[in-house]
Every structure is written in C-alpha cells, then in structure tokens.
XYZ file of C-alpha atoms in Angstrom:
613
model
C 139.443 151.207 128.443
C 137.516 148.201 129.240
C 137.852 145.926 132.162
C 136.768 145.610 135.896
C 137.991 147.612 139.005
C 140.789 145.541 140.264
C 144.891 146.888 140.619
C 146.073 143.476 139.713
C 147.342 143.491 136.440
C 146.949 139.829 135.214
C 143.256 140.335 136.414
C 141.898 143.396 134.840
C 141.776 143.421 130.921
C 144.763 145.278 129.254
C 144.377 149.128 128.187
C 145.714 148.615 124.558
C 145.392 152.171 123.146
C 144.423 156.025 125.044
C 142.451 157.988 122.916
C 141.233 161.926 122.818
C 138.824 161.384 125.838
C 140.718 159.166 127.828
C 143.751 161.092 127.615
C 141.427 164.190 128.583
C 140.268 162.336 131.831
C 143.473 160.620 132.906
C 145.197 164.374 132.890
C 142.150 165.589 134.742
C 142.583 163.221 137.646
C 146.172 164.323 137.641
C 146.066 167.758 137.646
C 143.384 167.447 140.503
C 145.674 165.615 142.562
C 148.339 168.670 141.755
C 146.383 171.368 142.645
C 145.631 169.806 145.776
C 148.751 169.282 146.818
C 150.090 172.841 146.183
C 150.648 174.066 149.786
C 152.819 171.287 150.306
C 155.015 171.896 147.083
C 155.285 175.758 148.127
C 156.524 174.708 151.552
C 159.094 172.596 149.818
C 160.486 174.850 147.218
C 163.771 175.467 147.695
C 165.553 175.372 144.324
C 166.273 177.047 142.313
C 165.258 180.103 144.096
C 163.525 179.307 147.759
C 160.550 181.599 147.092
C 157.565 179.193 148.213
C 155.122 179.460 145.084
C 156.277 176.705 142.957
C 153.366 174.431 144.264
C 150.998 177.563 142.833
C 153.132 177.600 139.878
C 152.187 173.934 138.586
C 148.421 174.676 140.165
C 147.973 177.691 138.122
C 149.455 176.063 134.770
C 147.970 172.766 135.399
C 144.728 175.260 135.678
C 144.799 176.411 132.383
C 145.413 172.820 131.026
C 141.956 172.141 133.067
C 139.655 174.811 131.538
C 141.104 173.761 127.604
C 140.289 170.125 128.265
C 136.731 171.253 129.674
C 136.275 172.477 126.002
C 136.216 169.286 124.727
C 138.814 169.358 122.446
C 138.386 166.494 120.519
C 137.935 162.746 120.055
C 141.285 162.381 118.442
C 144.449 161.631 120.503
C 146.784 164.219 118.711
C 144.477 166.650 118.801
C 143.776 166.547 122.644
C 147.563 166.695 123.241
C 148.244 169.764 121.234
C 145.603 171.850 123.076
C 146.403 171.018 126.421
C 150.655 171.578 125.301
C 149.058 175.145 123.705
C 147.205 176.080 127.311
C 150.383 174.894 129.374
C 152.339 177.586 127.241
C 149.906 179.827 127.838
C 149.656 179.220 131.065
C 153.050 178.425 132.072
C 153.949 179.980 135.665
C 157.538 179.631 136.834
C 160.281 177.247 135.824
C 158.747 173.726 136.840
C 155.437 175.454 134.589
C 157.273 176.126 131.888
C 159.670 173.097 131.913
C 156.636 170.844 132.352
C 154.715 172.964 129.677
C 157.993 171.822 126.967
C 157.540 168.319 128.221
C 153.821 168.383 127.177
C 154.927 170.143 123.684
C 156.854 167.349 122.896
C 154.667 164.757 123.857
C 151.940 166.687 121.373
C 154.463 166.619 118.657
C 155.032 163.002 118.592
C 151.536 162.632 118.651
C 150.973 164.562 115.622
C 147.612 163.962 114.413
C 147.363 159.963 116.000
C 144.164 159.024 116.635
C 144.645 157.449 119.722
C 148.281 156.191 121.668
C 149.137 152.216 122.199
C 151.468 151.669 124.717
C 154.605 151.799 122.303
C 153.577 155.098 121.157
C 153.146 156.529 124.735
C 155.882 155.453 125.515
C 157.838 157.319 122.363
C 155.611 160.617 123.000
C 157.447 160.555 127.089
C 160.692 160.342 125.878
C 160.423 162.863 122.927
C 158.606 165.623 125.689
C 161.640 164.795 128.100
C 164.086 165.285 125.082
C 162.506 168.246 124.431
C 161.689 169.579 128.017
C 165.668 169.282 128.766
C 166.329 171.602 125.166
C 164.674 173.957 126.718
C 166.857 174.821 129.799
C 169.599 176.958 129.012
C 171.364 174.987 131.502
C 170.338 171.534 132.899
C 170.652 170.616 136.268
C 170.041 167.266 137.863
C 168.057 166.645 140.890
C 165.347 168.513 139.400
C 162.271 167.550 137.334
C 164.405 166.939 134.405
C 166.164 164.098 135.776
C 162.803 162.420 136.864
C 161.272 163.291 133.617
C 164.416 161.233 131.505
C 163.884 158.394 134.350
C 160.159 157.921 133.643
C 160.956 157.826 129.839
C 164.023 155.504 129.897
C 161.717 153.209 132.121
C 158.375 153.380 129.669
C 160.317 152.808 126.422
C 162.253 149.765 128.153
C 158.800 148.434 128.916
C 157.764 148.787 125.929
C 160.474 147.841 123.812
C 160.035 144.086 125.928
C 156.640 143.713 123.948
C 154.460 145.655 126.894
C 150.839 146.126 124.778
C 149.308 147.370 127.947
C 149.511 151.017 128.192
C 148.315 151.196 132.298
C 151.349 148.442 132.577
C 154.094 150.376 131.065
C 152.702 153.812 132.555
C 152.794 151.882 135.926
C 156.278 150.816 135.555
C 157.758 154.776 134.725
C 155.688 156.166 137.706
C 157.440 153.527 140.207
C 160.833 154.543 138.677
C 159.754 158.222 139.112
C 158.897 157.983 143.028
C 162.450 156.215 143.218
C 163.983 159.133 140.687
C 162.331 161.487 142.862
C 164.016 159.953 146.379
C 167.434 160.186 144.903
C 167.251 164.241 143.755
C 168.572 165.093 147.527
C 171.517 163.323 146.454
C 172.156 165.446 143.507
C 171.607 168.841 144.716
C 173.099 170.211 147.615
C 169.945 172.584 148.587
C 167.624 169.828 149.045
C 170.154 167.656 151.029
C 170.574 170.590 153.483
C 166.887 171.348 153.501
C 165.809 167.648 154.010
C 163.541 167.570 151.321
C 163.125 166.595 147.156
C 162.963 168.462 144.758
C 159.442 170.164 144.391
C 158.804 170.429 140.772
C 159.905 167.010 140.720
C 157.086 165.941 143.475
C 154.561 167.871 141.487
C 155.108 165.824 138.285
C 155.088 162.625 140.357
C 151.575 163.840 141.791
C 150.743 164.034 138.501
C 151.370 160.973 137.542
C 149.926 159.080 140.607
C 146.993 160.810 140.080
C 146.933 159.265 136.259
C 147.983 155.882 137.764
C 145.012 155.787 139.406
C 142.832 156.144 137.461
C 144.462 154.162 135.595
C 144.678 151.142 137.716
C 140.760 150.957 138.210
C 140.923 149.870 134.348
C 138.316 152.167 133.162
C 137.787 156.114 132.770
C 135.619 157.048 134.758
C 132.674 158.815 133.663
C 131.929 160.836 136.422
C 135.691 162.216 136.372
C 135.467 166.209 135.917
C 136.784 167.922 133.297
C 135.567 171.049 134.319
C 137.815 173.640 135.345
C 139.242 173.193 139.109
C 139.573 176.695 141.430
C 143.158 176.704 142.639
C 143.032 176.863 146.297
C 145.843 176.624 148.459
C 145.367 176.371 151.711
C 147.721 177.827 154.843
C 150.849 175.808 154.939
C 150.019 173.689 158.503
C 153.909 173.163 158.615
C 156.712 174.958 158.825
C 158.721 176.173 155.435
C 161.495 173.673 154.387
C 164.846 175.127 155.541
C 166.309 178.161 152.875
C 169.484 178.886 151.385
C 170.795 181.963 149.986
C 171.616 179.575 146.873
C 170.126 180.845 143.853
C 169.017 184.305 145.105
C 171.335 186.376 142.557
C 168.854 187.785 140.568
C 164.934 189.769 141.813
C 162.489 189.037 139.647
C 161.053 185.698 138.157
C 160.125 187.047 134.600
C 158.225 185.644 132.093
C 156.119 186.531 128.482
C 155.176 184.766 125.386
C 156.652 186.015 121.910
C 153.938 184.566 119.148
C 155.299 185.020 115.288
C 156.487 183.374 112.591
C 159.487 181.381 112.208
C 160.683 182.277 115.934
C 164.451 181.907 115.931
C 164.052 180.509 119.201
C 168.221 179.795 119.302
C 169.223 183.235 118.743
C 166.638 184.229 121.191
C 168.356 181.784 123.237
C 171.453 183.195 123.243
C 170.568 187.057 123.526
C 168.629 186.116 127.118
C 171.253 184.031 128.414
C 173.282 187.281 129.385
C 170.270 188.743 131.486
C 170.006 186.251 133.649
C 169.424 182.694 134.911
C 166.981 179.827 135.293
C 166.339 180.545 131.178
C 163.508 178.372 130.057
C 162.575 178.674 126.854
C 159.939 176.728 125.906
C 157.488 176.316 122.783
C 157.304 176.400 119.201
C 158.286 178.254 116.256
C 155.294 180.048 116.370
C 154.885 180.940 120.082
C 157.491 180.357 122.697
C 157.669 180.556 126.450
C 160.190 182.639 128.144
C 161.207 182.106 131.466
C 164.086 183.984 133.245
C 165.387 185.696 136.790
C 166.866 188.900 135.864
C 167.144 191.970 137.719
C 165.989 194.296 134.417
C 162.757 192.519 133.247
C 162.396 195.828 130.989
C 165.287 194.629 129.092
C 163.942 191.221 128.500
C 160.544 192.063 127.042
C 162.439 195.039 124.814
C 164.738 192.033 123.774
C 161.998 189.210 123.172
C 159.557 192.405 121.155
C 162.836 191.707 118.503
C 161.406 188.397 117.692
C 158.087 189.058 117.600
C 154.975 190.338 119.888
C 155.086 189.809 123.262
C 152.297 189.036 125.483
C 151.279 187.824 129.292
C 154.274 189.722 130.318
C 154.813 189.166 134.288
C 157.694 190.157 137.050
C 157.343 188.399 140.494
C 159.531 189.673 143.237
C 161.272 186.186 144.363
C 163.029 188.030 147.039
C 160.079 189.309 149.000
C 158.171 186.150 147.944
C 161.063 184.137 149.677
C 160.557 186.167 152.984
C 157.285 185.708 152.842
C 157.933 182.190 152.752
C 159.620 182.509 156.087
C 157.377 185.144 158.193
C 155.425 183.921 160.421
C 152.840 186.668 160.514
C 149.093 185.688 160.330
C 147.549 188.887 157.690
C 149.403 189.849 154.853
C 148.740 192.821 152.607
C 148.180 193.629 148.916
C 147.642 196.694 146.891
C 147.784 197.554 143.527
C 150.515 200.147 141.985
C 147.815 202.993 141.705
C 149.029 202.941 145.410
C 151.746 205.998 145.722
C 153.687 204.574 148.971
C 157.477 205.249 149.797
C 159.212 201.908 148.764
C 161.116 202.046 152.117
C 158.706 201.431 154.296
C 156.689 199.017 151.466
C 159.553 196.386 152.125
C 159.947 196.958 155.628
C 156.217 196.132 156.223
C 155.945 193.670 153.445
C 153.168 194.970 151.400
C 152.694 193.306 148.179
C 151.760 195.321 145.170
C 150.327 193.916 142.033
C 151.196 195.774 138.740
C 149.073 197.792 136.293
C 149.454 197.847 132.606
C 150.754 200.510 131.028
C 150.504 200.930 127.375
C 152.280 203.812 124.676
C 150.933 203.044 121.369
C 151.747 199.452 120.861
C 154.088 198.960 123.919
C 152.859 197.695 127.046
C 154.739 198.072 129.833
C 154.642 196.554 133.584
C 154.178 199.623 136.087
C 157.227 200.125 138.383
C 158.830 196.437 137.198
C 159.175 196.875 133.447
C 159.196 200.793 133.679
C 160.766 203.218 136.036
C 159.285 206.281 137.330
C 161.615 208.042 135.299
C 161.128 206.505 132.535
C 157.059 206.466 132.474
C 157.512 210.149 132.419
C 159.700 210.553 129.770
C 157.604 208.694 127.728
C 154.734 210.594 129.132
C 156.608 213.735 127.302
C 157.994 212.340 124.589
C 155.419 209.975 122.895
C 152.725 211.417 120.520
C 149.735 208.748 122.055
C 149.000 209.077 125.351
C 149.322 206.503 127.869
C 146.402 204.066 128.525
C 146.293 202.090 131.738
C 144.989 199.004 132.641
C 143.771 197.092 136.270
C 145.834 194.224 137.122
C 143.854 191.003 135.287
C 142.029 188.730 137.447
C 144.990 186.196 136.669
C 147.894 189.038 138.032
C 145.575 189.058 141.332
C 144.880 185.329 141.556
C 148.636 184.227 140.764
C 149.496 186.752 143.999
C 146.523 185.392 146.210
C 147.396 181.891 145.726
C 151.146 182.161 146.855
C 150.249 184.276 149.970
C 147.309 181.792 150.715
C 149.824 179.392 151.189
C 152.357 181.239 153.588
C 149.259 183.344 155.638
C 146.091 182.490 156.803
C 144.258 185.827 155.650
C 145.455 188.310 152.781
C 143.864 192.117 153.383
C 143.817 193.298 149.518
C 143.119 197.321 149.695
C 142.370 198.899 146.268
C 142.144 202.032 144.057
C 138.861 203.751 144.506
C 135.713 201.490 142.729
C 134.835 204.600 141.301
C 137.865 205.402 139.564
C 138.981 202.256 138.275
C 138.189 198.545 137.305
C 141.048 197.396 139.663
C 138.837 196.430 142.406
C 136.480 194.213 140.495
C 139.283 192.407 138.895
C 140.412 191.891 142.174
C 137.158 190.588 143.757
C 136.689 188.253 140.791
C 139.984 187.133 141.630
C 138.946 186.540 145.244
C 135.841 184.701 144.156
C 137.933 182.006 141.941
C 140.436 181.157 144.828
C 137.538 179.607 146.773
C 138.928 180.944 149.763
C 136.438 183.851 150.241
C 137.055 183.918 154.242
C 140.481 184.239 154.121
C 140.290 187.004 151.330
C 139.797 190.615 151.920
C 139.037 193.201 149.306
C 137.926 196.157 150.303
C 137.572 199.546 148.515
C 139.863 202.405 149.971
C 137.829 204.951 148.522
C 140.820 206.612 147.625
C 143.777 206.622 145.275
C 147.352 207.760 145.019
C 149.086 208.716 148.313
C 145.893 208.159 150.582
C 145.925 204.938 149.294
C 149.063 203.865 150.104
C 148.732 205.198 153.653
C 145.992 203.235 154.202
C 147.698 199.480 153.031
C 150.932 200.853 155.343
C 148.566 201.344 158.245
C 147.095 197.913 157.618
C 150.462 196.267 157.111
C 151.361 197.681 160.687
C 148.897 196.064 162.489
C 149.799 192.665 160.428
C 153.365 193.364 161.604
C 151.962 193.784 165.169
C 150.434 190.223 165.184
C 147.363 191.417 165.114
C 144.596 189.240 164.285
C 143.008 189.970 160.685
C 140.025 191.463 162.800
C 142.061 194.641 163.869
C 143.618 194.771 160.648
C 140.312 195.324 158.754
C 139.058 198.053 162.002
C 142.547 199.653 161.206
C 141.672 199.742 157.700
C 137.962 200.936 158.056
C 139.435 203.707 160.357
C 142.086 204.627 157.905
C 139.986 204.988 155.229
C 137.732 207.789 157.028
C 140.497 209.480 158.500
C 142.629 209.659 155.145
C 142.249 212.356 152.598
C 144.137 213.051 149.533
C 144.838 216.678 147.550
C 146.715 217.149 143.961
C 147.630 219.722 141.437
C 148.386 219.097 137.404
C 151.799 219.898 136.556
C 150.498 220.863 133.155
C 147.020 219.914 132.139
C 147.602 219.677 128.689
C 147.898 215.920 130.140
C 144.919 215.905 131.375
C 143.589 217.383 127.917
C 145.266 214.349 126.011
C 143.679 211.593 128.225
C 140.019 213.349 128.036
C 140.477 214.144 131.843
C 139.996 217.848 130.829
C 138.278 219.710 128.290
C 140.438 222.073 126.108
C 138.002 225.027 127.171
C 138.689 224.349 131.026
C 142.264 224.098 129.867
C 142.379 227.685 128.354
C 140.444 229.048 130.963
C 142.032 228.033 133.581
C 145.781 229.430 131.912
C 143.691 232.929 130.423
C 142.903 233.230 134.440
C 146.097 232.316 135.866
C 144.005 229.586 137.941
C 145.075 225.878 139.684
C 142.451 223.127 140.082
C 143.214 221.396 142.974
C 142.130 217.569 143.782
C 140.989 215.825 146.048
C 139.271 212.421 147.335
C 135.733 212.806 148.407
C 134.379 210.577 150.734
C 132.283 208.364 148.353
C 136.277 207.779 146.608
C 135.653 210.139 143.647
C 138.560 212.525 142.333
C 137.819 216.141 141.644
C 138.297 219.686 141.658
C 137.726 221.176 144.968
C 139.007 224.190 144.589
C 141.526 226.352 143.155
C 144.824 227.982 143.819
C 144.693 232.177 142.248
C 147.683 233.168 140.490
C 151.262 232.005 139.688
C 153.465 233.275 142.148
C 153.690 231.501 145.490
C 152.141 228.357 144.116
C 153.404 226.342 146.991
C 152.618 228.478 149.623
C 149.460 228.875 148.224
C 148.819 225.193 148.076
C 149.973 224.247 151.988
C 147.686 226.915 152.960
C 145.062 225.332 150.588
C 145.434 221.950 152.104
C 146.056 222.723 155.315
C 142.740 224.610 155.784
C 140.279 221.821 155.044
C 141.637 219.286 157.610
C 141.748 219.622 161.642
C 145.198 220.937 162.070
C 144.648 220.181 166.098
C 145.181 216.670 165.475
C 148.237 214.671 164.815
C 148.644 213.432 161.005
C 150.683 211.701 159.193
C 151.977 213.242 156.345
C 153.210 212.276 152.784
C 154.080 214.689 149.685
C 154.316 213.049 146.261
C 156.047 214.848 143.091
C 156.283 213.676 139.310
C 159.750 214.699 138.938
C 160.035 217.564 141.100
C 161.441 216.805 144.350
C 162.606 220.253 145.536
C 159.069 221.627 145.226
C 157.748 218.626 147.429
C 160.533 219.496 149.965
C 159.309 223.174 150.226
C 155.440 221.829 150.415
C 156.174 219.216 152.688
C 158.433 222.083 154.800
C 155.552 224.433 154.969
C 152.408 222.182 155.458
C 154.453 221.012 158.373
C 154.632 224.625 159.842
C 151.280 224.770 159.270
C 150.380 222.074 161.632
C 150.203 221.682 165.326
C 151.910 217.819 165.024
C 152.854 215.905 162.514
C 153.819 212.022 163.490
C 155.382 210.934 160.068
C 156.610 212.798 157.105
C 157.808 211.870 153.927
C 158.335 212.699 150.411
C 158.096 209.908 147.536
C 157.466 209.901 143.879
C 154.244 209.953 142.085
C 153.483 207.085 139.454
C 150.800 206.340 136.966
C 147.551 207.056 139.071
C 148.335 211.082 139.391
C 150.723 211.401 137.044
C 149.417 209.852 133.528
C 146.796 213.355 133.991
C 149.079 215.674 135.229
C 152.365 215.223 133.960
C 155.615 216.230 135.416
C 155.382 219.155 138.228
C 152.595 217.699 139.736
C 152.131 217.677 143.238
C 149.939 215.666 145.729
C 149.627 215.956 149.252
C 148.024 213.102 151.603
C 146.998 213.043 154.981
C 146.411 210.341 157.985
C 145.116 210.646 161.041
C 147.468 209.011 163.434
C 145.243 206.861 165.796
C-alpha cells in the first residue's frame, strides 16, 4: 500500500491489491480496537440471551486470531486468511464468536490460495463469508450481526461491480453502510428497542471494521502496527448494564466444542442438535466444525457431536448466573474451582462461580458437574475398567471466567484447591497474569480441598454479599483458611489402589486389620492419613468421635458432611458430631464430587469444619 497519510481519497494513491502482510496488519488494528472495546459490548448484550460476556466473547476469539497472525503465517493472501478462519474456530467463544468465526471461513475459502486480494476480489470474499456466516445459524434472525454482515457485502460488491479498483475505497463504502446497518437493528428486534441499545455482536464487527478503516485511510500499513498477541483486559463496566429481558433465557448453559474428522456431515449434525436447544451455530468445515448451542443437557450434546467425530475444547457457561451477574451491583465477586465440595444452595444464593475440571474415562472427557452428574461420575467410577484421570481447569477455562466478571466487578477473589495437591492454582495464576489486571485479581491458595474448601469461597462470598470492600474479603479469607479443617474416610480403597493413591500392601493391611485411614488437611494444604478408625462396627460413631476430638469443641463451628452416594450415613455423622459439640452455627449435608471421591469411591465420607467468626 503506497501513498501518503491523508483520508481524502482523490489525494492519497489507490490501494489496488491486500496481500498476506497487509491483510495480517489491517486485522491486527481491528481486533485491537475490539478488545478494547469489550466492557462496553458486555454492558450491551442483551440478545440473544442478556448474559453480559459477549464483548469477552469477540475479545477472546479475536485473541486467538491475534497470536496465529503473530506467527507469521505467510506472504500469500490465501494463506493468511485460512489461518486466522482456522484460529477463529478454534477460538470461537459464544454465538457472535462463532458466527463471526463462519464469516472469516468463508472469506478464506474464496480466497483459496490468491496471492493477494484487489478490490473486486475483496469484495467477492465479504459476500461469500456473509453467505456462509448466515448457513450457519440454524435459524437467522435480523437485527443481529448477520444482517450487518449481508449489508457490508451488498454495499462492497456494488462498489465494486461500478469499476471501484481501490480496495480502501470500496472497504470504506461497506463500513459506512455497516454503522447505518448497525443503527437500524433496534428496529428489528424488539430486545434492543426496549433496552435502548444495538445489537452488540453487531457493534463488535463494526469496531472491527473501523479499526481496519483506519488504518486503512492513512494509505499505508504501518510498520510499527503489532502483530503480537494482545492480553484481553476488560475493564469494570463505568456504566450501568443495558436494560434485560427475560427474552431468550429458556435454556442454562451456553455450550460449545469442536468435532475434527473426516467428511463431517455437518447437515445431519445439524439436524440432530436442533432438538437440544437454541442459538445453534454451527460453524466450520468438513474437517472441523464449530458447535455452538444453549441447552439445558450439555452432556447430551458432546455424546451427540462424539457420533461425528472427536470432540474437543468442550465448554458449558452458566448464562443464567452470568446474566445476574450482569445486574449485581456488588464490588468482589468469587471463583473456585469444582474440587470445591459446597452445597449448590447456598453456591447460587451467594453467587460463587465455579470453573470446571476435566474429567476423563479412557477416551471420554467429561466436564465436572456440567457434562456429568454426581451420579453419574460414580457410576462410571464403578463401572469402567480405567480409572478416572482429572485435570485443572486450563488457563483459557480461568481466563474466559476472569474476563466476564472483570467486566461486571471491580475485583474477582479466585480461592483454589490446595497448591500442593493440584495444578489448579497455577493454571489459575497464569490466567491472572494474562488478563493484565493483576490488582483486581485474587488467587490465593486455600490450603485445603474438598468441603474446607468450599467453606472457605462461601465465607468469602458473604462478605462480597455484605458490600464489603475486597480488603475484608481477602482478611475473611486469610481467617477462614486457618480456622478451616477438613477429615475423610475411603469408601473402599481399592479406588485409591487404582489411581496409585494407595499401595496394594497398605490396602491388604489395612482390611487383614479391620483398620480406617482417616484424612485430613494439614496446615501446609497437604492430604493424609492422620489417623485411623479400629474395627468395623460403629464406623460412624467411631468417626464423630474421631473428628470431634482434634478440634476445640468450645467454640462455635460451622459444620458440613459430604457423602459419595450415601446420604443416610452422612445424616447419622452429621447427627452425632453435632451432639458432640457445644454449638454448631450451620449444618449441612451435600454430595462429594471428584476431589474425594475419584480415591475413595462410593461410601466415602468427609467431614469439614469452620470456625464461625
């Protein structure tokens, strides 16, 4: 691109092609101007679903668009195209991500293996990714980024078709129809007329393409312009969140994977998702495709999408709680991860936000609590010849969560399975460190696991509910963690055995003397035996007096008794620990998942304790 600085057309020389690099830098500048903008898209998203996080959405796929091009991918027009439209599959994050990821996948595919774009063939490659982009919705609406993207084509090929050579000309003439495609979308959906505002996945693509225009406009690349990768970074919203409907909040969870295999029969795939949900997007290739859905059984859809091929990147986002985040006006929010045993009760009331481990039998992964039950982990747990493996959250499951709640709170307190036990924390803290928002982010070690540890993020998540400021959150948090313990026993450890917990000589002499290990979180946040329970027969008498002995049963505690499928034992336990102790605040009884019970199996038992400041 050759010319002077200048925004008058007849005065700077015309851009007559766009090759590998200058496509490279032109999306660059655009996805900067994004990604900056995300806080304001969030606090505009109200369709389909009002859950705030479509500005993080486009930031995060945008994202992975950034770090592809900052590989250099080539000199060649074509070739530049089809690995950012590969990394915006990849990375696609909600339905503007995906729909925008199509767009790009049909813009590649016209490009084919071009060297570089004149303005005629730009203007071809728009309207085949808009084509394309609109295939992909299971059912089209208008008002949305669709109906901009078809504007900005029709008005590029029209410019073009005139004899336009100038490929910054006939760009300039679809972004002006765009901003006036993107005024008109309150017109054609109800939601945004009664919220006051446009569409936002629409306003992200027109971001995107004023941040191409100008660069464009200045008539050269210019050199300096970054391809490295950009940290997305959204700041507090400073204003209010548009005005939400209930429109659109049928189904839970936002759910989305990537099915890569061969000749992908992406039309009967089509048609065996369209009856779990809505807001299908299914975007991609014959070779890899894109699925995006809200369903209220994302199980189902990743058991349905493994029938086509193998299944990656699978994620669940809870739009519902997202959306009242969107609309608290709280200053700390909390996170955990799903190590975290915490009745789900009083998890929604106080708005704690768990992020999902991995759970994998054999070749199936699973997504812990959203793509498999309690009830289901553990009859897979008995069932299945390999034993389970589990996996931390990815940085990318942490970052994804950090970014929305960045955007709706000024500070996010993100409390962790013990360092010691896990990798969860580190992915977490690199996480932290990539947001670029290291003031506002908290992650901090609980030294603990299981129950304890979801005492301590529902202790936190009452001062946040307070109004607190974060600084008594993270003394409540510091005080929780001392003043929390947890205990366990092994339902069978033949578990254990299997996951290489447990020897298989501890294992027979522990049955041969009719002994019980029993667990518990030391200070430093280790797990281990720390004592044992002697004989079979009053196990759970036995095990209150066990418990009850090594805290300070003057105080007042809060109490919580887990079970892997046995809930009558953990109402006797919880019964007599309580006799046991002079007062007792809080009591309850909720289900065990992976962190206790991968090792111990069903019939195991965990007891945690609080101090109640």
């Amino acid at each position: 691109m050759a010319g002077g600085t200048t925004s008058n057309h007849a005065e700077r020389p015309a851009i007559a092609y766009l090759d590998g690099p200058r496509l490279a830098r032109s999306l660059a500048a655009g996805i900067d101007r994004v990604i900056a903008r995300a806080g304001e898209l969030n606090r505009i998203n109200v369709f389909p679903v009002p859950d705030g996080d479509t500005g993080t959405n486009l930031a995060l796929t945008l994202e992975a668009v950034l770090e592809r091009l900052a590989e250099r991918p080539g000199t060649a027009a074509g070739d530049v195209l089809a690995a950012v439209a590969d990394a915006a599959l990849d990375g696609a994050r909600g339905n503007s991500g995906a729909i925008l990821a199509q767009f790009l996948q049909g813009l590649a595919d016209r490009a084919a293996d071009a060297e570089r774009l004149d303005a005629a063939a730009l203007a071809e490659g728009v309207e085949a990714g808009a084509s394309l982009a609109r295939e992909a919705v299971a059912q089209p609406q208008e008002g949305t980024i669709l109906t901009v993207l078809r504007d900005l084509a029709a008005a590029m090929q029209k410019c073009a078709q005139a004899g336009q050579r100038d490929c910054a000309v006939v760009f300039e003439v679809g972004r002006k129809r765009a901003v006036v495609s993107l005024a008109e979308t309150p017109d054609q959906l109800p939601a945004l007329r009664r919220a006051g505002v446009v569409d936002a996945g629409a306003q992200g693509l027109v971001d995107l393409l004023h941040g191409i225009a100008d660069l464009l406009r200045a008539g050269r690349v210019r050199a300096g312009t970054a391809l490295a990768a950009r940290r997305v970074t959204v700041p507090a919203a400073a204003a209010a969140p548009a005005a939400h409907t209930a429109e659109g909040e049928r189904f839970r969870f936002c759910t989305e994977c990537v099915v890569v295999g061969e000749g992908i029969d992406r039309r009967r795939l089509r048609e065996a998702l369209a009856s779990r949900g809505d807001s299908l997007v299914l975007a991609g290739t014959a070779t890899k495709a894109k699925v995006h859905v809200h369903t209220d059984d994302p199980a189902a859809v990743f058991a349905l999408a493994r029938e086509f091929g193998t299944v990656r990147g699978e994620k669940a986002d809870d739009m519902h709680q997202q959306a009242d985040a969107a609309t608290r006006r709280a200053t700390v929010v909390v996170v955990t991860d799903s190590a975290a045993d915490l009745p789900d009760a009083e998890a929604e009331r106080l708005d704690v936000h768990v992020v999902p481990l991995r759970i994998q039998f054999g070749a199936r992964s699973y997504i812990d609590r959203v793509g498999l039950s309690h009830a289901e982990f553990y009859r897979l747990l008995a069932t299945t010849p390999e034993h389970p493996q589990t996996s931390q959250p990815t940085p990318g499951d942490f970052r994804r969560t950090y970014a929305h709640l960045l955007s709706h709170f000024e500070h996010v307190v993100s409390l962790h399975l013990s360092g010691s036990a896990s990798g969860t924390l580190n992915a977490a803290r690199s996480a932290a460190q990539r947001t670029g928002a290291a003031a506002r982010l908290h992650v901090i070690d609980t030294r603990n696991a299981s129950l304890g540890q979801g005492m301590i993020a529902l202790r936190a998540a009452e001062v946040a509910r307070r109004g607190d400021g974060v600084d008594a959150v993270l003394a409540a948090v510091q005080r929780a963690i001392d003043d929390t313990v947890t205990f366990g026993v092994a339902g069978d450890l033949a578990f254990a055995v299997r996951g290489g917990r447990v020897s298989r000589s501890v294992q027979r002499w522990t049955e041969r003397l009719r002994l019980t290990p029993v667990l518990r979180t030391s200070p430093t946040g280790r797990i281990k035996p720390r004592g044992v329970l002697v004989g079979r027969r009053d196990r759970l008498a036995k095990l209150a007096a066990h418990v009850t002995s090594r805290i300070d049963r003057d105080k007042a505690w809060r109490l919580v008794v887990g079970h892997a499928q046995c809930e009558g034992d953990a109402r006797t336990l919880q019964r007599l620990v309580e006799e046991r102790l002079r007062r007792v605040t809080t009591s309850a009884v909720t289900e065990l998942g992976t962190a206790f019970g991968t090792h111990g199996g069903p019939g195991t038992l965990a007891v945690g304790f609080q101090a109640d400041p």
